[in-house]
Short mmCIF file of C-alpha atoms in Angstrom, two decimals:
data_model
loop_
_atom_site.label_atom_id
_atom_site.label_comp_id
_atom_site.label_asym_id
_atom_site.label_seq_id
_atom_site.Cartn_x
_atom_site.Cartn_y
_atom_site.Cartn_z
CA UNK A 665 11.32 -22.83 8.70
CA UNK A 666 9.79 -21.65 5.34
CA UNK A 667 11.68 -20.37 1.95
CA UNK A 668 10.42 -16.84 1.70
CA UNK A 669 12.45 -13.51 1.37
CA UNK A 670 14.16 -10.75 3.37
CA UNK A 671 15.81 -6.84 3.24
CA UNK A 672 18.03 -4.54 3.93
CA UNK A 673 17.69 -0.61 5.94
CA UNK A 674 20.31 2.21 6.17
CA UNK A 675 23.36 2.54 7.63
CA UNK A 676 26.02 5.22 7.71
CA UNK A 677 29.65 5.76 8.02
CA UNK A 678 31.96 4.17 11.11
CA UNK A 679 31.59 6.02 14.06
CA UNK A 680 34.06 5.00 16.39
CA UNK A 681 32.59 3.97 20.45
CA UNK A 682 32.56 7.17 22.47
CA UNK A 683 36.28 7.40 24.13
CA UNK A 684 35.79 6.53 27.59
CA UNK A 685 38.55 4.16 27.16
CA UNK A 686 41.57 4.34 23.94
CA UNK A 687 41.24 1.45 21.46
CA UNK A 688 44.42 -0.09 22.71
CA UNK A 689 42.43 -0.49 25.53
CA UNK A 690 39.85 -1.88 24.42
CA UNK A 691 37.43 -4.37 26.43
CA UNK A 692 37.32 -8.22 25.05
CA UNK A 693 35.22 -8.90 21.85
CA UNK A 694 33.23 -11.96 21.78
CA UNK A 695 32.89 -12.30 18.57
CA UNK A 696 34.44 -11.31 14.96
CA UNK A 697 32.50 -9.05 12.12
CA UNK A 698 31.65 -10.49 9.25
CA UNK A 699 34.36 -11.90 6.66
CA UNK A 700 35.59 -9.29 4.31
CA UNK A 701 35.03 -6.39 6.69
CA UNK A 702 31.66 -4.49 8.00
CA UNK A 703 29.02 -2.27 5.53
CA UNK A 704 28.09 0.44 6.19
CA UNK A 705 25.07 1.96 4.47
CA UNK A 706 23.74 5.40 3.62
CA UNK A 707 19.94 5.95 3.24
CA UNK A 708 18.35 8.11 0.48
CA UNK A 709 14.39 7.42 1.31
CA UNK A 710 13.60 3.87 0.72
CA UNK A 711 16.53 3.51 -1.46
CA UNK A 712 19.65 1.88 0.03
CA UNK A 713 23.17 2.34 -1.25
CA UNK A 714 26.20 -0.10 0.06
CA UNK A 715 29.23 1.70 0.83
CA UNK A 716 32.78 0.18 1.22
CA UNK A 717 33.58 0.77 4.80
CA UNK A 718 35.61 -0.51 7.97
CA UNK A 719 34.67 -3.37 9.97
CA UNK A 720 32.26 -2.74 13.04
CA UNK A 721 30.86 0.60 11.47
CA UNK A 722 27.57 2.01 12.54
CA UNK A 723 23.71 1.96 10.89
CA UNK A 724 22.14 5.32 10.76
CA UNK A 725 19.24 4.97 13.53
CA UNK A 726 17.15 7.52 12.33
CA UNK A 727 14.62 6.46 9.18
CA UNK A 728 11.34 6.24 7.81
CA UNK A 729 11.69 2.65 8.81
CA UNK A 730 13.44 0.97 11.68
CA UNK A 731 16.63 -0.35 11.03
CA UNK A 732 16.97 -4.49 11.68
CA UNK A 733 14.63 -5.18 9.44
CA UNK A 734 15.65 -4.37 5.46
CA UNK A 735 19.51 -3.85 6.96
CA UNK A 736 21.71 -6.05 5.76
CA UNK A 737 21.78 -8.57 8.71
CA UNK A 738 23.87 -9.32 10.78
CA UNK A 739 25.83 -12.13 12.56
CA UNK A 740 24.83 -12.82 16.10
CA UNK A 741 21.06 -11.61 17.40
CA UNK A 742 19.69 -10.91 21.18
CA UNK A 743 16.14 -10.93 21.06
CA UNK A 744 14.07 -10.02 24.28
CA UNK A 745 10.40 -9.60 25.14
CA UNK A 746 8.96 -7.74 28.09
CA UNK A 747 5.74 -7.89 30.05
CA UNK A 748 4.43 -4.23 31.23
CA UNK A 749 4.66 -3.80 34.78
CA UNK A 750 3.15 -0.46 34.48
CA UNK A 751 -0.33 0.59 33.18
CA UNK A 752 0.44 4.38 33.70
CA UNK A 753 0.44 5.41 30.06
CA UNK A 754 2.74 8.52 30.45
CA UNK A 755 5.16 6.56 32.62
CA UNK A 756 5.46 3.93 29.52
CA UNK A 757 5.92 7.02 27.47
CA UNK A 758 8.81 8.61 29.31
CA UNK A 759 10.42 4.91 29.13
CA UNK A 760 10.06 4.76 25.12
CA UNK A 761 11.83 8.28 24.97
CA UNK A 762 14.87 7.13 27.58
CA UNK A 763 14.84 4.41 25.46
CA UNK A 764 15.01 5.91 22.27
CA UNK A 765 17.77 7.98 23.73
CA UNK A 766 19.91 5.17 24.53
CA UNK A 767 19.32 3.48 21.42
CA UNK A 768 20.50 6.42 19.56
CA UNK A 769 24.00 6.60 21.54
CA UNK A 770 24.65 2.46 21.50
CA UNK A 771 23.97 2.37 17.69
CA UNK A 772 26.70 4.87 16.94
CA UNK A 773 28.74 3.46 19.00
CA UNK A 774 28.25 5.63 22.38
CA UNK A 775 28.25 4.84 25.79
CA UNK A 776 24.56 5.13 27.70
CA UNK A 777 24.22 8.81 29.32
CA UNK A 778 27.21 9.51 31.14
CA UNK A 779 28.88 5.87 31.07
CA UNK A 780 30.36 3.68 33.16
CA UNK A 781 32.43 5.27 34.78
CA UNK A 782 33.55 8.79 35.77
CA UNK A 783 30.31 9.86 37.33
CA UNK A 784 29.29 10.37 41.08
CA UNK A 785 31.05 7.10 42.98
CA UNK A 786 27.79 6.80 45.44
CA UNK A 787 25.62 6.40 42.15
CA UNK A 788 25.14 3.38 40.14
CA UNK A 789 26.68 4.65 36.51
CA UNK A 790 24.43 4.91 33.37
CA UNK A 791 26.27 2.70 31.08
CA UNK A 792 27.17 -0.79 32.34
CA UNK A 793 30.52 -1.00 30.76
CA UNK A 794 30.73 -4.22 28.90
CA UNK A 795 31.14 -2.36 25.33
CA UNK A 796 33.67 -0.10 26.38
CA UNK A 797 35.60 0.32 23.53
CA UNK A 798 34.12 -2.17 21.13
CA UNK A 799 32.70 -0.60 17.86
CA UNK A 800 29.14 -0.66 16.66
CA UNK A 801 29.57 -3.45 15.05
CA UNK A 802 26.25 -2.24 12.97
CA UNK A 803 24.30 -3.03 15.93
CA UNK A 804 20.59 -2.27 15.02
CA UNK A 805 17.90 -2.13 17.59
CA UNK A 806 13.91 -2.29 16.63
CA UNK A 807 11.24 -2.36 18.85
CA UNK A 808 7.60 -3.83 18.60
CA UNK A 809 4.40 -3.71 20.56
CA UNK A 810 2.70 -7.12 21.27
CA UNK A 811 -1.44 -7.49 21.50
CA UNK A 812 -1.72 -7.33 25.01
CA UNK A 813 0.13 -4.10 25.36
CA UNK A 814 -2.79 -1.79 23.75
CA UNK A 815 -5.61 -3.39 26.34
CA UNK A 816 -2.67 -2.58 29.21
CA UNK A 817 -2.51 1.17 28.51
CA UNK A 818 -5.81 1.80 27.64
CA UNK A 819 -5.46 1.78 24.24
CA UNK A 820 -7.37 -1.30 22.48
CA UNK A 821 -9.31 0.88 20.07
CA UNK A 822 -5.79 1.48 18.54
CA UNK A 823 -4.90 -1.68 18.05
CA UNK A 824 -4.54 -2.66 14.30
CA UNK A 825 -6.34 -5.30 12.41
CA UNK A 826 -4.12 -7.00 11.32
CA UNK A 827 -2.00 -7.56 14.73
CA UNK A 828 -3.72 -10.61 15.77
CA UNK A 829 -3.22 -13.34 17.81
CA UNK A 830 -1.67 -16.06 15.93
CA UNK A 831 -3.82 -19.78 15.84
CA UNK A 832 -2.94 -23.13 17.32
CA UNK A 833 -1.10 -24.31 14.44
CA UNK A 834 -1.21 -28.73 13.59
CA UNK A 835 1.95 -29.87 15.71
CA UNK A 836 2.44 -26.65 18.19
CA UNK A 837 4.06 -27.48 21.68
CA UNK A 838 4.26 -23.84 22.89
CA UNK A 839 6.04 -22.94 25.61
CA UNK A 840 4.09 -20.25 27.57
CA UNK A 841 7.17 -19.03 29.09
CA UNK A 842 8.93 -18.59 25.55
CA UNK A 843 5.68 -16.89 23.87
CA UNK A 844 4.02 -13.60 23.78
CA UNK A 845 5.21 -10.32 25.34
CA UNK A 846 4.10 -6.76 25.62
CA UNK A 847 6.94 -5.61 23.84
CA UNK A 848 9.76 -6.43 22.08
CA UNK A 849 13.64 -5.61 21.20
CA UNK A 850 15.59 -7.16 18.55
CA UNK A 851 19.34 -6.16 18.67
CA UNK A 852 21.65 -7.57 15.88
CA UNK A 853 25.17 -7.04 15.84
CA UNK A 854 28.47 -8.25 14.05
CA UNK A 855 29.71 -8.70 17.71
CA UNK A 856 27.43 -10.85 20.81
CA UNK A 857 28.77 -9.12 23.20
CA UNK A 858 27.38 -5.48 21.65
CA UNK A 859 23.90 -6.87 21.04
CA UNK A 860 23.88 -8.18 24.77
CA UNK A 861 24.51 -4.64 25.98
CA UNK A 862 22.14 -3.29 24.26
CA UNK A 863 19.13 -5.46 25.95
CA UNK A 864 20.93 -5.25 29.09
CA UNK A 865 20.69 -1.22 29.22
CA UNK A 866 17.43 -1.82 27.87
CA UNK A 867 16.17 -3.69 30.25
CA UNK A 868 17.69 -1.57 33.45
CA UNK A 869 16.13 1.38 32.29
CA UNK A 870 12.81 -0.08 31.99
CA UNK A 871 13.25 -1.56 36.02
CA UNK A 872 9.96 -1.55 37.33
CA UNK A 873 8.22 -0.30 34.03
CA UNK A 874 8.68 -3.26 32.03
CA UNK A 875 10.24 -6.61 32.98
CA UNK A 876 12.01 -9.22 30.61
CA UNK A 877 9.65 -12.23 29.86
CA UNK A 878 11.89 -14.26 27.70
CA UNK A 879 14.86 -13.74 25.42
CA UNK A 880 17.00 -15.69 22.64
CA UNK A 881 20.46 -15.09 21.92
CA UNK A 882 21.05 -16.27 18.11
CA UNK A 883 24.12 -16.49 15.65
CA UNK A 884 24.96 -18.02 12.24
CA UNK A 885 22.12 -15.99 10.53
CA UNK A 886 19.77 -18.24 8.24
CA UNK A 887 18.64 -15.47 6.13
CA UNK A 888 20.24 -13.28 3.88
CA UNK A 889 18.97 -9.50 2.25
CA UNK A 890 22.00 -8.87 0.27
CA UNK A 891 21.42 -11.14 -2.84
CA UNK A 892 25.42 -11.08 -3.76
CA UNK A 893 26.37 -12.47 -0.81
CA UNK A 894 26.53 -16.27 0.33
CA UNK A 895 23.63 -17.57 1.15
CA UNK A 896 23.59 -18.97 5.01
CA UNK A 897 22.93 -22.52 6.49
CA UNK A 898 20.99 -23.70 8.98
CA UNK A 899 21.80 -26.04 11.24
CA UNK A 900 19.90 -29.42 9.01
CA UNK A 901 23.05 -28.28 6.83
CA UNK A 902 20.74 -26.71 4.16
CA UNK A 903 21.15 -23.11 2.69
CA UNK A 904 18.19 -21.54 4.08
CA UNK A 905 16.37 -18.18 2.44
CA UNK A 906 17.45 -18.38 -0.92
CA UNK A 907 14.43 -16.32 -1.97
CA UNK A 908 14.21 -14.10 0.64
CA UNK A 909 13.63 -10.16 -0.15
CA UNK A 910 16.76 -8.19 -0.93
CA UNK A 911 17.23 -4.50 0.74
CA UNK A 912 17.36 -3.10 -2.48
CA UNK A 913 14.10 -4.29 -3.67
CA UNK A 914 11.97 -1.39 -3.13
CA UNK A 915 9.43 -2.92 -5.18
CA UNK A 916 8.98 -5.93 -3.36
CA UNK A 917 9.25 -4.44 0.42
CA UNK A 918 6.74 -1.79 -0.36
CA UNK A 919 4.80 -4.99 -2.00
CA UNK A 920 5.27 -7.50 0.98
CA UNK A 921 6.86 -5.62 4.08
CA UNK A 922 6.29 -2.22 4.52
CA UNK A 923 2.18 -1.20 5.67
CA UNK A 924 0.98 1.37 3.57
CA UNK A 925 -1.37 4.11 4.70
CA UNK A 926 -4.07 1.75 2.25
CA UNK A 927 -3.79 -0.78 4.93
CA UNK A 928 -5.16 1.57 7.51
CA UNK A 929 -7.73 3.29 9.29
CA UNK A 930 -8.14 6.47 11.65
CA UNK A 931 -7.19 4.39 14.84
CA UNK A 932 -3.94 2.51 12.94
CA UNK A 933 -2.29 5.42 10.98
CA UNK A 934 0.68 5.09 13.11
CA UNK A 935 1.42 2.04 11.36
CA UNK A 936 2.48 3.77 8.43
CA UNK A 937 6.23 3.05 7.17
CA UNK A 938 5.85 0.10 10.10
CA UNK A 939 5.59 -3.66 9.72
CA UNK A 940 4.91 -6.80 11.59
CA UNK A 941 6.90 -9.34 12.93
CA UNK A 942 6.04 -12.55 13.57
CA UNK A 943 9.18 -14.49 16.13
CA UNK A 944 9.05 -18.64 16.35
CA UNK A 945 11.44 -20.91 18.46
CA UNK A 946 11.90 -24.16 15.97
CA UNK A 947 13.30 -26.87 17.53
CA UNK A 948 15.58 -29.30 15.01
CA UNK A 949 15.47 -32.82 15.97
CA UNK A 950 19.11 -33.01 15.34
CA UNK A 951 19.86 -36.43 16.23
CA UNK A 952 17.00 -38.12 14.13
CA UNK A 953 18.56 -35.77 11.16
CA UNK A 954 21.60 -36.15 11.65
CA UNK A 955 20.80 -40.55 11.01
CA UNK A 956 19.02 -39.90 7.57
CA UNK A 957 20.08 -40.57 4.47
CA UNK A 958 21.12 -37.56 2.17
CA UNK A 959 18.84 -38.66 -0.45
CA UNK A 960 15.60 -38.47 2.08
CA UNK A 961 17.29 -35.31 3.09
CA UNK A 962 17.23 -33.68 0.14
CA UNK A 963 13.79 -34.98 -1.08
CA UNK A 964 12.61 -33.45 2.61
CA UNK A 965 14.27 -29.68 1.85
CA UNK A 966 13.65 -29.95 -1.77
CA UNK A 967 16.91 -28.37 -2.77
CA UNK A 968 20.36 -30.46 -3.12
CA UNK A 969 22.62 -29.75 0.11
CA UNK A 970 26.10 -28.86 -1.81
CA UNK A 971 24.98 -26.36 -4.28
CA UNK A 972 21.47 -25.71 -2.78
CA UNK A 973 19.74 -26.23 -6.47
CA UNK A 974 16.06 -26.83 -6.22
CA UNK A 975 15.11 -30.62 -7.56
CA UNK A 976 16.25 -30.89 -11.36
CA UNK A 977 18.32 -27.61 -11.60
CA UNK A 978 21.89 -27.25 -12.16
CA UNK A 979 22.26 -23.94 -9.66
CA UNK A 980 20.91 -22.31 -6.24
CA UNK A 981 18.63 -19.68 -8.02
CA UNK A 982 17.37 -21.16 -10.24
CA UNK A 983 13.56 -21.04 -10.44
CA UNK A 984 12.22 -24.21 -8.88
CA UNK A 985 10.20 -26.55 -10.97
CA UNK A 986 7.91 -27.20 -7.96
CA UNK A 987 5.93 -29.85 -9.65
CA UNK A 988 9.44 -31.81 -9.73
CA UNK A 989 9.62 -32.01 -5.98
CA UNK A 990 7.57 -34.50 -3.98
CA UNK A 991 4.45 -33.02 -2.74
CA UNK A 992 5.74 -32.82 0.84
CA UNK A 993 8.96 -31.09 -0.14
CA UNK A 994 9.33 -28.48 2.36
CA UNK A 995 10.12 -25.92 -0.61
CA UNK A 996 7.44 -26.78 -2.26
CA UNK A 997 4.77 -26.15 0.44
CA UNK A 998 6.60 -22.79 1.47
CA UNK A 999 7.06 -21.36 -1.90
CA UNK A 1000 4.87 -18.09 -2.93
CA UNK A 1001 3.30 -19.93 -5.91
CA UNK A 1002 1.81 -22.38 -3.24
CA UNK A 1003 0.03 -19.76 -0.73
CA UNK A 1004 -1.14 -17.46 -3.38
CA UNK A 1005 2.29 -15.03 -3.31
CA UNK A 1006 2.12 -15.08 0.68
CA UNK A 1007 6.10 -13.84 0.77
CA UNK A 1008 7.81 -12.84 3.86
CA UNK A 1009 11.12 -11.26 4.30
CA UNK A 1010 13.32 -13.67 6.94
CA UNK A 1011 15.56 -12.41 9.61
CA UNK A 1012 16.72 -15.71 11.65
CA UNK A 1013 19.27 -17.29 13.39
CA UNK A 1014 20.46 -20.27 14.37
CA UNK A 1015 20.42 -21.64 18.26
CA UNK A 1016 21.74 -23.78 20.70
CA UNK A 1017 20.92 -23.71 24.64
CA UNK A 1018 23.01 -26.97 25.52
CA UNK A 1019 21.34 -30.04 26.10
CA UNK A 1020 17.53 -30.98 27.09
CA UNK A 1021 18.89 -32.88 30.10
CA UNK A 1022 18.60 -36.61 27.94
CA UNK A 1023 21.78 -35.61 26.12
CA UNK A 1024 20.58 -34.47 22.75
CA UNK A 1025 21.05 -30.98 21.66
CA UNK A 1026 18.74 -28.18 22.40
CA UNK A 1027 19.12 -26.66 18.90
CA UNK A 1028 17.57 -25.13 16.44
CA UNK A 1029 15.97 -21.89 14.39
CA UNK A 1030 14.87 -19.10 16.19
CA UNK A 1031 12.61 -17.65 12.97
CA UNK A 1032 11.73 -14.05 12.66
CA UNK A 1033 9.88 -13.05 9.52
CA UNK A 1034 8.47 -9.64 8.66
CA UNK A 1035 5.63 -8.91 6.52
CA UNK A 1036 2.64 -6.20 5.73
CA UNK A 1037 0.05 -8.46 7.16
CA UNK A 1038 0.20 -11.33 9.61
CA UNK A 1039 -3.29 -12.59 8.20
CA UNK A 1040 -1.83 -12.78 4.41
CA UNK A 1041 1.90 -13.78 5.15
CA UNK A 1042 2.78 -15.95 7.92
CA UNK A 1043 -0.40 -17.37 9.16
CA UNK A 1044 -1.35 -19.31 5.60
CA UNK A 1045 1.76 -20.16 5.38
CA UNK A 1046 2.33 -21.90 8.28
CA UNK A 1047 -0.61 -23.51 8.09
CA UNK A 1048 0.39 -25.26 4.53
CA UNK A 1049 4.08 -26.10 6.48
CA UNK A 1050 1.81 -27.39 9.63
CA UNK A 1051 -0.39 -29.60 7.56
CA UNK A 1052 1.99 -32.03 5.11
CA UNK A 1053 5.48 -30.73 5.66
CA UNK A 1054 7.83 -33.91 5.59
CA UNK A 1055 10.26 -31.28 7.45
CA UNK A 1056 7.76 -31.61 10.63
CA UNK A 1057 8.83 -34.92 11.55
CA UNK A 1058 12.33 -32.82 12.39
CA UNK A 1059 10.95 -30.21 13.78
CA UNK A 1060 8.53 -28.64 16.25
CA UNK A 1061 7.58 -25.02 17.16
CA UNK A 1062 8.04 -24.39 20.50
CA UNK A 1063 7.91 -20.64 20.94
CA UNK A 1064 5.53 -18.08 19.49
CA UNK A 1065 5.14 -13.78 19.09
CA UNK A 1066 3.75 -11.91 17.01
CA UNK A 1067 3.83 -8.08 17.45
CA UNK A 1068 3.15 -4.50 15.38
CA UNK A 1069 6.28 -2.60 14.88
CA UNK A 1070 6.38 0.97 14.47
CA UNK A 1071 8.36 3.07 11.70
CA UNK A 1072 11.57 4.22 12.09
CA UNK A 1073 12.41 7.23 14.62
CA UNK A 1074 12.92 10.07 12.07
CA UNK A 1075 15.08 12.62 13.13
CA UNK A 1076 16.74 13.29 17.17
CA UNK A 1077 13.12 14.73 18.50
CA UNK A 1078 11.14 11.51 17.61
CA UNK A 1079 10.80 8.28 19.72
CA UNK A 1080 9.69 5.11 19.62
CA UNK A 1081 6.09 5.05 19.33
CA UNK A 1082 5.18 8.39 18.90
CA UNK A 1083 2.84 8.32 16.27
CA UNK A 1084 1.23 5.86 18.28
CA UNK A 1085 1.28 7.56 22.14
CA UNK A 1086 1.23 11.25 21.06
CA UNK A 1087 -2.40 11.57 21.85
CA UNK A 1088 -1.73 10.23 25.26
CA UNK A 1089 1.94 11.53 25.91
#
């Protein structure tokens, strides 16, 4: 958990799930769009304009950044990584364009190739039905290419700089079969049940190319990018990512988010427009919490827990008086002005997988954060948070990815990738 900022991508109009079945028909909906009705957006280069429009409309795909990541986000989250299986390069690259394909078609609300249903009977059907007529919902996919992918496919001298592998942070208890991954989807959607079809055709078209390492289903986001909107709680009861980047500042995601051909050399161009994404499973001692007093709670966060104002303000954005917070106030250690403007736009969700089996709740944050460099925004971060936080006697980071991600597919002939597999494709 850290208080840093987030953004917002395109979107465009509401176009309705391809009619394989009428809406009266519709399949069941596990979950309901966000209060007040969906957004749709509308993308005019790096500048994004909010447009009224009806709930469960679609993001426009194509961009010179992926969508999911300055998009206004959304409510529930399905995040997956895969290990290759595969270290034929052109076999990987015939997967990101199938990929890209399907992407395309589920994010406007279409069924995978032919659908589910209608096609030979002796054949297994390209679409595996569960979104039949549900709307987008704004579902975004992105995609990002973990460290050991580049060695895999032959391709370590393109690896960039700044993708590395992240330290052993003060209080780690990684999970090696929650960490890593060759590559990665993150599919957010207003409705579960459209982000978990998503991965799922994902997946089955990768069979025997790539195979799913670990995932994380999330909801009740803990970030917001659209500064006139509520901001979110986490699950300590806190509203988390007060700060964090808006969509519509330009300024600051060219600034913190977005690489810039500066950041590059001959082998990492391809980076360009991309960014990198850094994913952490936080466990939240909730039971511990859940015993201490509000006071010691809200010295801990640094912020009051009704209004969310930072120690000895009146309101939620105010500008903190840091020096007014105890030194081990978890706001205080996170904030830019304390890791020499490190800022990172936010992207999580809240968890919970049940119980750990001794009847206390397997909860917590599932943190993404995206940012221009891993080696100037999460990494000295963290390792403030790691070394005083009071918050760390509540918590514990038990899952760990970092990975480069692309930019955005630009127009229905690119794919995934391209920039960086066109020598080899």
């Amino acid at each position: 958990m850290t208080e840093i900022p987030e953004t917002t991508d395109g979107t465009a109009g509401g176009t309705s799930r391809r009619a394989l079945i009428g809406w009266g028909g519709a399949g069941l909906a596990l979950g309901a769009a966000t209060a007040g009705g969906g957004v749709a957006m509308t993308r005019a280069g790096d500048d994004v304009q909010t447009v009224a429009a009806e709930a469960g409309g679609a993001v426009d795909f194509h961009g010179g950044h992926q969508a999911g990541i300055a998009t206004p986000v959304q409510d529930r989250l399905h995040f997956a990584a895969f290990d290759l299986e595969t270290d034929d390069r052109a076999e990987f690259v015939q997967m990101l364009k199938d990929w890209t394909a399907a992407a395309r078609r589920m994010t406007a609300g279409q069924a995978v190739g032919e659908g589910a249903y209608g096609g030979l009977a002796e054949a297994p059907p390209d679409d595996t039905g569960e979104a039949l007529g549900l709307k987008p919902s704004r579902l975004t996919l992105t995609i990002g290419f973990g460290p050991g992918l580049f060695e895999k496919l032959g391709l370590a001298d393109r690896r960039p700089e700044a993708l590395v592998d992240l330290p052993q942070f003060p209080g780690d208890n990684l999970d090696k079969n929650r960490s890593g991954g060759d590559v990665c989807i993150q599919a957010c959607s207003d409705d579960p049940q459209v982000a978990v079809h998503a991965v799922r055709n994902l997946a089955r078209i990768g069979f025997g190319k790539v195979s799913v390492r670990w995932s994380q289903l999330g909801f009740g986001k803990t970030s917001s990018t659209t500064p006139e909107a509520q901001t979110p709680r986490n699950l300590l009861g806190f509203k988390d990512g007060t700060r964090n980047i808006a969509g519509t500042e330009t300024a600051r995601l060219k600034k913190f988010v977005w690489v810039d051909g500066a950041d590059t050399d001959n082998n990492s161009a391809w980076m360009d427009g991309g960014s990198y994404l850094v994913a952490r499973r936080i466990r939240m001692h909730i039971e511990p919490w859940d015993r201490t007093s509000l006071q010691e709670q809200e010295d801990i966060i640094g912020r009051d827990k009704g209004e969310g104002a930072p120690v000895g303000k009146a309101k939620e954005r105010d500008e903190p008086f840091l020096k007014a917070m105890l030194p081990d106030a978890h706001v205080r250690l996170a904030h830019p002005d304390s890791n020499h403007g490190a800022t990172l736009l936010r992207r999580g969700y809240s968890f919970t997988d049940g119980t750990d089996g001794l009847g206390r709740l397997e909860a917590g944050l599932f943190f993404l954060a995206y940012q221009r460099d891993v080696r100037t925004g999460f990494i000295p971060v963290q390792r403030t948070l790691a070394r005083t936080d009071a918050l760390n006697e509540y918590i514990q980071h038990v899952g760990s990815a970092v990975f480069a991600v692309p930019p955005g597919v630009r127009d229905k002939d690119d794919w995934w990738g391209r920039a960086l597999f066109s020598e080899g494709a």
